[in-house]
Amino acid sequence: MGFLAVGLSHHEAPLAVRERAYLEPEEIRRALPALVGHADLLGALCLSTCNRTDFYVTTRSTDQMREAVVHFLRYLAPDGVATPYVRCFEGPNAIRHVFRVASGLDSMVLGESQILAQLKAALRLAHEAGTVDHELDLVMRGALATAKKVRTETGIGREAVGIAQAAVAHAARVLGPLAGRTVAVVGAGTVGAAAARLLRDAGVDRFWVAARGQRSAALAATLSARVFGLQDLTGLGPELDLVVCATASQRPVLDHEAVAALQQQRDRRPLLVLDLAVPRDVDPTAGSVAGVELVDLDALGLVIQRNRESRAGHRPAADRIVAAAVVETVADLERRAAAPVISALVDRAEAVRRSELERTLTRLRPLTAEERRQLDRLTQAIASKLLHAPIAYLRLHAADSGRTAWLQEVFGIDPVRPR
């Protein structure tokens, strides 16, 4: 059995190429059975995201892995555009690649967790397509377990490195527990909505969303939030703990006077204002209002950079976990590959032993039951000792289909094909 990982990613392929290689779930559902049938593979899985499109497959032999690469190249790049960017890993290197992908070690953002959910979804899709064999399942389960171990035993995914993540982490540091806090959200684009959802997940259960179009209405519905007009923000002062601004406006939506008026309604209790917009949504001078902490992207950028450096410091420990898991998985696969041939060899030896024993017994004088048992044990011991060396050889060279086939031929065993 061979294991192959082939595809392209953000490491080499520009966005335009990755976009062309991206496959929708329904396309994957149709492609996997066709690829398995056409290339005579044993199993296949496709992971397709904005940053990579990878195929992970099991094959009957090394030669078939080469043929599989050709098929995948044609599928990924029928016009040849993606061909220069495709990477191929075989055997233990392929398993290592999958484990690193699952653990976020191969991601654009080191240690990001979204890839793990995407890999789980890809595995479910392959199960639905009926293209997960025992070996592919073993590798994927190993990848998921390794990713979990990396995340629990190292700090590689602990610190926030995205804008929305960093913003929410900073809010928790400043305000303490976020459960029961009240937040006003101004701007429902990608960053604003992501921050709002993360705040909800962190325990915030009272939201106000500024009315600024359909996106704002949709976000308000998602958060079960109340809607307000930006001109009415001052009236919310007494209950607010945090204001998140992330609009696409070319000029500030909150000036110094607006923030001062808001704070006056709060008896100058501490107020955190997160300005996640470019250009900035909040007049920088608003940070001088008593009790107001204004945090913009420059300040968050420093936090993110420190967190990136911290994550990088955990990479060696994560790499060690992956390396150990790869060794263990390769050993499991080799034991699985050897098992059918070993079983066939033992069955063949047992059949010969019984046949020769029965033939010999017919030529001897009548034996007592005890004598027959002793003779049976003797022939079993001889067969066991004779089988020891070839079985050890099979286990040692289980990944080499050529040697396995040679041993089957030597012992007159019918070819054993992988499941």
GROMACS .gro file of C-alpha atoms in nm:
model
  419
    1MET     CA    1   0.000   0.000   0.000
    2GLY     CA    2   0.127   0.348  -0.086
    3PHE     CA    3   0.015   0.685   0.050
    4LEU     CA    4   0.028   0.999  -0.161
    5ALA     CA    5  -0.043   1.368  -0.097
    6VAL     CA    6  -0.058   1.590  -0.405
    7GLY     CA    7  -0.186   1.942  -0.452
    8LEU     CA    8  -0.104   2.310  -0.442
    9SER     CA    9  -0.112   2.572  -0.169
   10HIS     CA   10  -0.037   2.931  -0.075
   11HIS     CA   11   0.332   2.843  -0.040
   12GLU     CA   12   0.383   2.834  -0.417
   13ALA     CA   13   0.058   2.904  -0.600
   14PRO     CA   14  -0.069   3.263  -0.641
   15LEU     CA   15  -0.429   3.337  -0.554
   16ALA     CA   16  -0.542   3.332  -0.918
   17VAL     CA   17  -0.417   2.973  -0.955
   18ARG     CA   18  -0.564   2.863  -0.620
   19GLU     CA   19  -0.899   3.003  -0.724
   20ARG     CA   20  -0.899   2.792  -1.040
   21ALA     CA   21  -0.801   2.478  -0.849
   22TYR     CA   22  -1.067   2.528  -0.579
   23LEU     CA   23  -1.339   2.261  -0.578
   24GLU     CA   24  -1.688   2.298  -0.437
   25PRO     CA   25  -1.814   2.015  -0.211
   26GLU     CA   26  -2.045   1.882  -0.482
   27GLU     CA   27  -1.756   1.876  -0.730
   28ILE     CA   28  -1.549   1.681  -0.479
   29ARG     CA   29  -1.834   1.439  -0.417
   30ARG     CA   30  -1.843   1.361  -0.789
   31ALA     CA   31  -1.466   1.363  -0.842
   32LEU     CA   32  -1.354   1.123  -0.570
   33PRO     CA   33  -1.532   0.807  -0.695
   34ALA     CA   34  -1.428   0.888  -1.052
   35LEU     CA   35  -1.063   0.931  -0.952
   36VAL     CA   36  -1.060   0.613  -0.745
   37GLY     CA   37  -1.215   0.415  -1.030
   38HIS     CA   38  -1.005   0.568  -1.305
   39ALA     CA   39  -0.668   0.554  -1.131
   40ASP     CA   40  -0.737   0.221  -0.954
   41LEU     CA   41  -0.677   0.383  -0.617
   42LEU     CA   42  -0.782   0.231  -0.287
   43GLY     CA   43  -0.899   0.552  -0.121
   44ALA     CA   44  -0.913   0.926  -0.185
   45LEU     CA   45  -0.993   1.247   0.002
   46CYS     CA   46  -0.988   1.607  -0.118
   47LEU     CA   47  -0.924   1.911   0.101
   48SER     CA   48  -1.005   2.230  -0.087
   49THR     CA   49  -0.989   2.573   0.083
   50CYS     CA   50  -0.900   2.926  -0.019
   51ASN     CA   51  -0.534   2.849   0.053
   52ARG     CA   52  -0.492   2.493  -0.074
   53THR     CA   53  -0.637   2.210  -0.278
   54ASP     CA   54  -0.488   1.876  -0.172
   55PHE     CA   55  -0.570   1.515  -0.258
   56TYR     CA   56  -0.474   1.242  -0.010
   57VAL     CA   57  -0.490   0.891  -0.157
   58THR     CA   58  -0.392   0.532  -0.091
   59THR     CA   59  -0.267   0.318  -0.379
   60ARG     CA   60  -0.172  -0.044  -0.436
   61SER     CA   61   0.190   0.023  -0.529
   62THR     CA   62   0.459   0.286  -0.580
   63ASP     CA   63   0.417   0.261  -0.957
   64GLN     CA   64   0.051   0.343  -0.925
   65MET     CA   65   0.140   0.649  -0.718
   66ARG     CA   66   0.327   0.784  -1.019
   67GLU     CA   67   0.024   0.722  -1.240
   68ALA     CA   68  -0.201   0.886  -0.981
   69VAL     CA   69   0.011   1.204  -0.993
   70VAL     CA   70  -0.048   1.227  -1.368
   71HIS     CA   71  -0.425   1.188  -1.322
   72PHE     CA   72  -0.436   1.455  -1.051
   73LEU     CA   73  -0.232   1.697  -1.256
   74ARG     CA   74  -0.481   1.662  -1.539
   75TYR     CA   75  -0.770   1.714  -1.299
   76LEU     CA   76  -0.620   2.012  -1.117
   77ALA     CA   77  -0.478   2.180  -1.424
   78PRO     CA   78  -0.628   2.062  -1.754
   79ASP     CA   79  -0.479   2.368  -1.922
   80GLY     CA   80  -0.143   2.325  -1.751
   81VAL     CA   81  -0.160   2.657  -1.562
   82ALA     CA   82  -0.131   2.498  -1.217
   83THR     CA   83   0.124   2.231  -1.309
   84PRO     CA   84   0.436   2.426  -1.199
   85TYR     CA   85   0.283   2.481  -0.855
   86VAL     CA   86   0.177   2.125  -0.773
   87ARG     CA   87   0.366   1.950  -0.495
   88CYS     CA   88   0.376   1.575  -0.443
   89PHE     CA   89   0.466   1.383  -0.126
   90GLU     CA   90   0.494   1.004  -0.098
   91GLY     CA   91   0.492   0.757   0.190
   92PRO     CA   92   0.603   0.892   0.530
   93ASN     CA   93   0.660   1.239   0.381
   94ALA     CA   94   0.297   1.244   0.264
   95ILE     CA   95   0.175   1.142   0.609
   96ARG     CA   96   0.392   1.411   0.766
   97HIS     CA   97   0.242   1.666   0.526
   98VAL     CA   98  -0.115   1.572   0.624
   99PHE     CA   99  -0.032   1.585   0.996
  100ARG     CA  100   0.131   1.929   0.957
  101VAL     CA  101  -0.169   2.058   0.762
  102ALA     CA  102  -0.412   1.932   1.028
  103SER     CA  103  -0.204   2.089   1.306
  104GLY     CA  104  -0.194   2.432   1.141
  105LEU     CA  105   0.183   2.409   1.087
  106ASP     CA  106   0.148   2.446   0.710
  107SER     CA  107  -0.110   2.725   0.721
  108MET     CA  108  -0.069   3.085   0.610
  109VAL     CA  109  -0.138   3.180   0.973
  110LEU     CA  110   0.072   2.949   1.190
  111GLY     CA  111  -0.141   2.744   1.428
  112GLU     CA  112  -0.480   2.853   1.292
  113SER     CA  113  -0.763   2.621   1.395
  114GLN     CA  114  -1.004   2.659   1.103
  115ILE     CA  115  -0.808   2.408   0.893
  116LEU     CA  116  -0.891   2.130   1.139
  117ALA     CA  117  -1.265   2.184   1.094
  118GLN     CA  118  -1.212   2.193   0.718
  119LEU     CA  119  -1.021   1.865   0.728
  120LYS     CA  120  -1.300   1.701   0.930
  121ALA     CA  121  -1.551   1.821   0.672
  122ALA     CA  122  -1.332   1.681   0.392
  123LEU     CA  123  -1.320   1.343   0.567
  124ARG     CA  124  -1.700   1.339   0.605
  125LEU     CA  125  -1.733   1.419   0.235
  126ALA     CA  126  -1.500   1.133   0.141
  127HIS     CA  127  -1.701   0.895   0.361
  128GLU     CA  128  -2.018   1.009   0.185
  129ALA     CA  129  -1.848   0.943  -0.150
  130GLY     CA  130  -1.744   0.596  -0.032
  131THR     CA  131  -1.373   0.655  -0.098
  132VAL     CA  132  -1.224   0.604   0.251
  133ASP     CA  133  -1.045   0.271   0.288
  134HIS     CA  134  -0.897   0.137   0.612
  135GLU     CA  135  -0.552   0.285   0.553
  136LEU     CA  136  -0.676   0.632   0.458
  137ASP     CA  137  -0.905   0.627   0.762
  138LEU     CA  138  -0.610   0.534   0.983
  139VAL     CA  139  -0.399   0.821   0.848
  140MET     CA  140  -0.679   1.076   0.882
  141ARG     CA  141  -0.768   0.969   1.235
  142GLY     CA  142  -0.400   0.998   1.318
  143ALA     CA  143  -0.392   1.349   1.169
  144LEU     CA  144  -0.691   1.464   1.374
  145ALA     CA  145  -0.551   1.314   1.694
  146THR     CA  146  -0.211   1.472   1.630
  147ALA     CA  147  -0.368   1.813   1.567
  148LYS     CA  148  -0.556   1.789   1.895
  149LYS     CA  149  -0.236   1.694   2.079
  150VAL     CA  150  -0.044   1.983   1.923
  151ARG     CA  151  -0.311   2.229   2.030
  152THR     CA  152  -0.343   2.096   2.386
  153GLU     CA  153   0.026   2.037   2.459
  154THR     CA  154   0.173   2.350   2.296
  155GLY     CA  155   0.070   2.714   2.285
  156ILE     CA  156   0.083   2.736   1.907
  157GLY     CA  157  -0.286   2.819   1.872
  158ARG     CA  158  -0.335   2.999   2.199
  159GLU     CA  159  -0.251   3.361   2.118
  160ALA     CA  160  -0.472   3.563   1.882
  161VAL     CA  161  -0.315   3.647   1.546
  162GLY     CA  162  -0.620   3.769   1.352
  163ILE     CA  163  -0.760   4.122   1.383
  164ALA     CA  164  -1.096   4.014   1.522
  165GLN     CA  165  -0.938   3.756   1.752
  166ALA     CA  166  -0.684   4.003   1.884
  167ALA     CA  167  -0.954   4.264   1.940
  168VAL     CA  168  -1.169   4.030   2.145
  169ALA     CA  169  -0.869   3.903   2.341
  170HIS     CA  170  -0.775   4.263   2.423
  171ALA     CA  171  -1.132   4.338   2.532
  172ALA     CA  172  -1.121   4.043   2.772
  173ARG     CA  173  -0.792   4.166   2.917
  174VAL     CA  174  -0.926   4.519   2.972
  175LEU     CA  175  -1.284   4.443   3.080
  176GLY     CA  176  -1.237   4.105   3.243
  177PRO     CA  177  -1.506   3.839   3.190
  178LEU     CA  178  -1.720   3.941   2.891
  179ALA     CA  179  -2.036   3.760   3.001
  180GLY     CA  180  -2.307   4.014   3.077
  181ARG     CA  181  -2.132   4.301   2.895
  182THR     CA  182  -2.311   4.526   2.647
  183VAL     CA  183  -2.153   4.603   2.310
  184ALA     CA  184  -2.233   4.849   2.032
  185VAL     CA  185  -2.121   4.741   1.684
  186VAL     CA  186  -2.075   5.003   1.414
  187GLY     CA  187  -2.002   4.836   1.081
  188ALA     CA  188  -2.116   4.486   0.982
  189GLY     CA  189  -1.853   4.397   0.722
  190THR     CA  190  -1.617   4.101   0.745
  191VAL     CA  191  -1.410   4.229   1.038
  192GLY     CA  192  -1.697   4.384   1.235
  193ALA     CA  193  -1.917   4.076   1.198
  194ALA     CA  194  -1.630   3.842   1.290
  195ALA     CA  195  -1.552   4.045   1.602
  196ALA     CA  196  -1.919   4.048   1.702
  197ARG     CA  197  -1.951   3.671   1.664
  198LEU     CA  198  -1.634   3.614   1.866
  199LEU     CA  199  -1.767   3.845   2.139
  200ARG     CA  200  -2.091   3.647   2.144
  201ASP     CA  201  -1.892   3.323   2.173
  202ALA     CA  202  -1.697   3.481   2.461
  203GLY     CA  203  -2.019   3.540   2.655
  204VAL     CA  204  -2.151   3.881   2.546
  205ASP     CA  205  -2.529   3.853   2.524
  206ARG     CA  206  -2.643   4.214   2.475
  207PHE     CA  207  -2.566   4.382   2.144
  208TRP     CA  208  -2.664   4.704   1.971
  209VAL     CA  209  -2.594   4.720   1.596
  210ALA     CA  210  -2.583   5.051   1.410
  211ALA     CA  211  -2.836   5.063   1.124
  212ARG     CA  212  -2.620   5.093   0.813
  213GLY     CA  213  -2.785   4.871   0.550
  214GLN     CA  214  -2.872   4.507   0.482
  215ARG     CA  215  -2.555   4.367   0.634
  216SER     CA  216  -2.628   4.543   0.961
  217ALA     CA  217  -2.982   4.405   0.965
  218ALA     CA  218  -2.853   4.053   0.900
  219LEU     CA  219  -2.592   4.081   1.174
  220ALA     CA  220  -2.850   4.217   1.420
  221ALA     CA  221  -3.073   3.917   1.345
  222THR     CA  222  -2.783   3.676   1.394
  223LEU     CA  223  -2.695   3.831   1.732
  224SER     CA  224  -3.055   3.891   1.842
  225ALA     CA  225  -2.940   4.252   1.876
  226ARG     CA  226  -3.128   4.577   1.890
  227VAL     CA  227  -3.071   4.831   1.613
  228PHE     CA  228  -2.987   5.198   1.668
  229GLY     CA  229  -2.913   5.501   1.458
  230LEU     CA  230  -2.557   5.625   1.489
  231GLN     CA  231  -2.687   5.969   1.592
  232ASP     CA  232  -2.851   5.799   1.891
  233LEU     CA  233  -2.531   5.637   2.023
  234THR     CA  234  -2.504   5.891   2.307
  235GLY     CA  235  -2.833   5.766   2.451
  236LEU     CA  236  -2.686   5.417   2.491
  237GLY     CA  237  -2.406   5.547   2.711
  238PRO     CA  238  -2.524   5.424   3.050
  239GLU     CA  239  -2.537   5.058   2.945
  240LEU     CA  240  -2.238   5.027   2.709
  241ASP     CA  241  -1.908   4.866   2.802
  242LEU     CA  242  -1.753   4.839   2.459
  243VAL     CA  243  -1.786   5.000   2.116
  244VAL     CA  244  -1.656   4.819   1.807
  245CYS     CA  245  -1.613   5.025   1.490
  246ALA     CA  246  -1.528   4.860   1.156
  247THR     CA  247  -1.692   5.048   0.869
  248ALA     CA  248  -1.563   5.120   0.519
  249SER     CA  249  -1.613   5.494   0.563
  250GLN     CA  250  -1.345   5.724   0.425
  251ARG     CA  251  -1.384   5.962   0.718
  252PRO     CA  252  -1.436   5.913   1.094
  253VAL     CA  253  -1.786   5.808   1.198
  254LEU     CA  254  -1.719   5.902   1.562
  255ASP     CA  255  -1.547   6.232   1.638
  256HIS     CA  256  -1.406   6.360   1.963
  257GLU     CA  257  -1.727   6.537   2.057
  258ALA     CA  258  -1.944   6.226   2.002
  259VAL     CA  259  -1.721   6.011   2.222
  260ALA     CA  260  -1.706   6.284   2.491
  261ALA     CA  261  -2.087   6.314   2.490
  262LEU     CA  262  -2.120   5.935   2.514
  263GLN     CA  263  -1.879   5.920   2.803
  264GLN     CA  264  -2.056   6.202   2.985
  265GLN     CA  265  -2.372   5.987   2.989
  266ARG     CA  266  -2.171   5.711   3.157
  267ASP     CA  267  -2.043   5.921   3.447
  268ARG     CA  268  -1.697   5.867   3.297
  269ARG     CA  269  -1.690   5.497   3.381
  270PRO     CA  270  -1.421   5.314   3.179
  271LEU     CA  271  -1.521   5.261   2.816
  272LEU     CA  272  -1.327   5.056   2.563
  273VAL     CA  273  -1.346   5.163   2.196
  274LEU     CA  274  -1.200   4.925   1.936
  275ASP     CA  275  -1.135   5.093   1.601
  276LEU     CA  276  -1.076   4.810   1.353
  277ALA     CA  277  -1.116   5.017   1.037
  278VAL     CA  278  -0.882   5.148   0.770
  279PRO     CA  279  -0.909   5.446   0.739
  280ARG     CA  280  -0.984   5.490   1.107
  281ASP     CA  281  -1.346   5.522   1.216
  282VAL     CA  282  -1.275   5.711   1.537
  283ASP     CA  283  -1.099   6.046   1.570
  284PRO     CA  284  -0.764   5.965   1.737
  285THR     CA  285  -0.809   6.253   1.979
  286ALA     CA  286  -1.110   6.069   2.128
  287GLY     CA  287  -0.859   5.861   2.320
  288SER     CA  288  -0.789   6.162   2.538
  289VAL     CA  289  -1.144   6.165   2.678
  290ALA     CA  290  -1.133   6.071   3.045
  291GLY     CA  291  -1.212   5.703   3.103
  292VAL     CA  292  -1.190   5.610   2.733
  293GLU     CA  293  -0.937   5.358   2.605
  294LEU     CA  294  -0.914   5.383   2.226
  295VAL     CA  295  -0.739   5.094   2.052
  296ASP     CA  296  -0.673   5.105   1.678
  297LEU     CA  297  -0.512   4.864   1.431
  298ASP     CA  298  -0.163   4.996   1.497
  299ALA     CA  299  -0.194   4.902   1.863
  300LEU     CA  300  -0.351   4.566   1.780
  301GLY     CA  301  -0.081   4.508   1.519
  302LEU     CA  302   0.184   4.515   1.788
  303VAL     CA  303  -0.015   4.260   1.989
  304ILE     CA  304  -0.060   4.040   1.682
  305GLN     CA  305   0.311   4.055   1.600
  306ARG     CA  306   0.405   3.955   1.955
  307ASN     CA  307   0.156   3.670   1.937
  308ARG     CA  308   0.293   3.553   1.602
  309GLU     CA  309   0.641   3.543   1.752
  310SER     CA  310   0.507   3.356   2.052
  311ARG     CA  311   0.338   3.100   1.828
  312ALA     CA  312   0.658   3.053   1.631
  313GLY     CA  313   0.834   2.971   1.956
  314HIS     CA  314   0.604   2.670   1.998
  315ARG     CA  315   0.680   2.529   1.651
  316PRO     CA  316   0.971   2.301   1.759
  317ALA     CA  317   0.753   2.128   2.020
  318ALA     CA  318   0.472   2.089   1.765
  319ASP     CA  319   0.716   1.949   1.509
  320ARG     CA  320   0.834   1.689   1.760
  321ILE     CA  321   0.477   1.577   1.827
  322VAL     CA  322   0.412   1.544   1.453
  323ALA     CA  323   0.736   1.352   1.395
  324ALA     CA  324   0.656   1.099   1.668
  325ALA     CA  325   0.301   1.057   1.538
  326VAL     CA  326   0.425   0.995   1.183
  327VAL     CA  327   0.659   0.719   1.301
  328GLU     CA  328   0.376   0.554   1.492
  329THR     CA  329   0.134   0.578   1.198
  330VAL     CA  330   0.387   0.440   0.949
  331ALA     CA  331   0.444   0.143   1.182
  332ASP     CA  332   0.067   0.087   1.207
  333LEU     CA  333   0.032   0.095   0.830
  334GLU     CA  334   0.318  -0.150   0.784
  335ARG     CA  335   0.164  -0.389   1.033
  336ARG     CA  336  -0.166  -0.365   0.847
  337ALA     CA  337   0.004  -0.422   0.512
  338ALA     CA  338   0.185  -0.732   0.639
  339ALA     CA  339  -0.111  -0.887   0.819
  340PRO     CA  340  -0.298  -1.037   0.517
  341VAL     CA  341   0.018  -1.192   0.371
  342ILE     CA  342   0.129  -1.325   0.710
  343SER     CA  343  -0.215  -1.473   0.763
  344ALA     CA  344  -0.204  -1.638   0.420
  345LEU     CA  345   0.146  -1.772   0.489
  346VAL     CA  346   0.042  -1.919   0.825
  347ASP     CA  347  -0.269  -2.075   0.666
  348ARG     CA  348  -0.056  -2.225   0.390
  349ALA     CA  349   0.192  -2.371   0.641
  350GLU     CA  350  -0.088  -2.508   0.858
  351ALA     CA  351  -0.254  -2.676   0.560
  352VAL     CA  352   0.074  -2.842   0.461
  353ARG     CA  353   0.144  -2.945   0.822
  354ARG     CA  354  -0.196  -3.106   0.869
  355SER     CA  355  -0.184  -3.279   0.533
  356GLU     CA  356   0.161  -3.428   0.595
  357LEU     CA  357   0.073  -3.521   0.952
  358GLU     CA  358  -0.239  -3.710   0.846
  359ARG     CA  359  -0.048  -3.884   0.568
  360THR     CA  360   0.224  -3.989   0.811
  361LEU     CA  361  -0.025  -4.114   1.072
  362THR     CA  362  -0.180  -4.353   0.820
  363ARG     CA  363   0.159  -4.523   0.777
  364LEU     CA  364   0.237  -4.568   1.146
  365ARG     CA  365   0.113  -4.821   1.391
  366PRO     CA  366  -0.193  -4.709   1.587
  367LEU     CA  367  -0.089  -4.434   1.830
  368THR     CA  368  -0.232  -4.347   2.165
  369ALA     CA  369  -0.412  -4.014   2.208
  370GLU     CA  370  -0.115  -3.879   2.401
  371GLU     CA  371   0.129  -3.982   2.129
  372ARG     CA  372  -0.087  -3.812   1.866
  373ARG     CA  373  -0.096  -3.494   2.075
  374GLN     CA  374   0.284  -3.496   2.112
  375LEU     CA  375   0.331  -3.548   1.740
  376ASP     CA  376   0.085  -3.267   1.666
  377ARG     CA  377   0.273  -3.031   1.899
  378LEU     CA  378   0.603  -3.130   1.741
  379THR     CA  379   0.488  -3.045   1.389
  380GLN     CA  380   0.337  -2.718   1.512
  381ALA     CA  381   0.667  -2.621   1.672
  382ILE     CA  382   0.860  -2.705   1.354
  383ALA     CA  383   0.620  -2.501   1.140
  384SER     CA  384   0.635  -2.209   1.385
  385LYS     CA  385   1.015  -2.201   1.384
  386LEU     CA  386   1.029  -2.222   1.005
  387LEU     CA  387   0.778  -1.936   0.973
  388HIS     CA  388   0.958  -1.706   1.218
  389ALA     CA  389   1.215  -1.573   0.970
  390PRO     CA  390   0.977  -1.508   0.675
  391ILE     CA  391   0.720  -1.344   0.905
  392ALA     CA  392   0.988  -1.117   1.053
  393TYR     CA  393   1.101  -1.038   0.697
  394LEU     CA  394   0.745  -0.951   0.594
  395ARG     CA  395   0.699  -0.718   0.890
  396LEU     CA  396   1.030  -0.547   0.817
  397HIS     CA  397   0.958  -0.499   0.446
  398ALA     CA  398   0.578  -0.470   0.455
  399ALA     CA  399   0.588  -0.138   0.268
  400ASP     CA  400   0.785  -0.294  -0.021
  401SER     CA  401   0.526  -0.452  -0.249
  402GLY     CA  402   0.798  -0.610  -0.464
  403ARG     CA  403   0.953  -0.808  -0.179
  404THR     CA  404   0.611  -0.904  -0.047
  405ALA     CA  405   0.508  -1.037  -0.390
  406TRP     CA  406   0.837  -1.228  -0.418
  407LEU     CA  407   0.780  -1.396  -0.082
  408GLN     CA  408   0.426  -1.491  -0.180
  409GLU     CA  409   0.560  -1.651  -0.497
  410VAL     CA  410   0.835  -1.840  -0.310
  411PHE     CA  411   0.586  -1.994  -0.068
  412GLY     CA  412   0.320  -2.059  -0.331
  413ILE     CA  413   0.069  -1.816  -0.178
  414ASP     CA  414  -0.204  -1.675  -0.399
  415PRO     CA  415  -0.153  -1.299  -0.448
  416VAL     CA  416  -0.303  -1.104  -0.160
  417ARG     CA  417  -0.448  -0.775  -0.277
  418PRO     CA  418  -0.495  -0.481  -0.037
  419ARG     CA  419  -0.848  -0.409   0.076
   0.00000   0.00000   0.00000
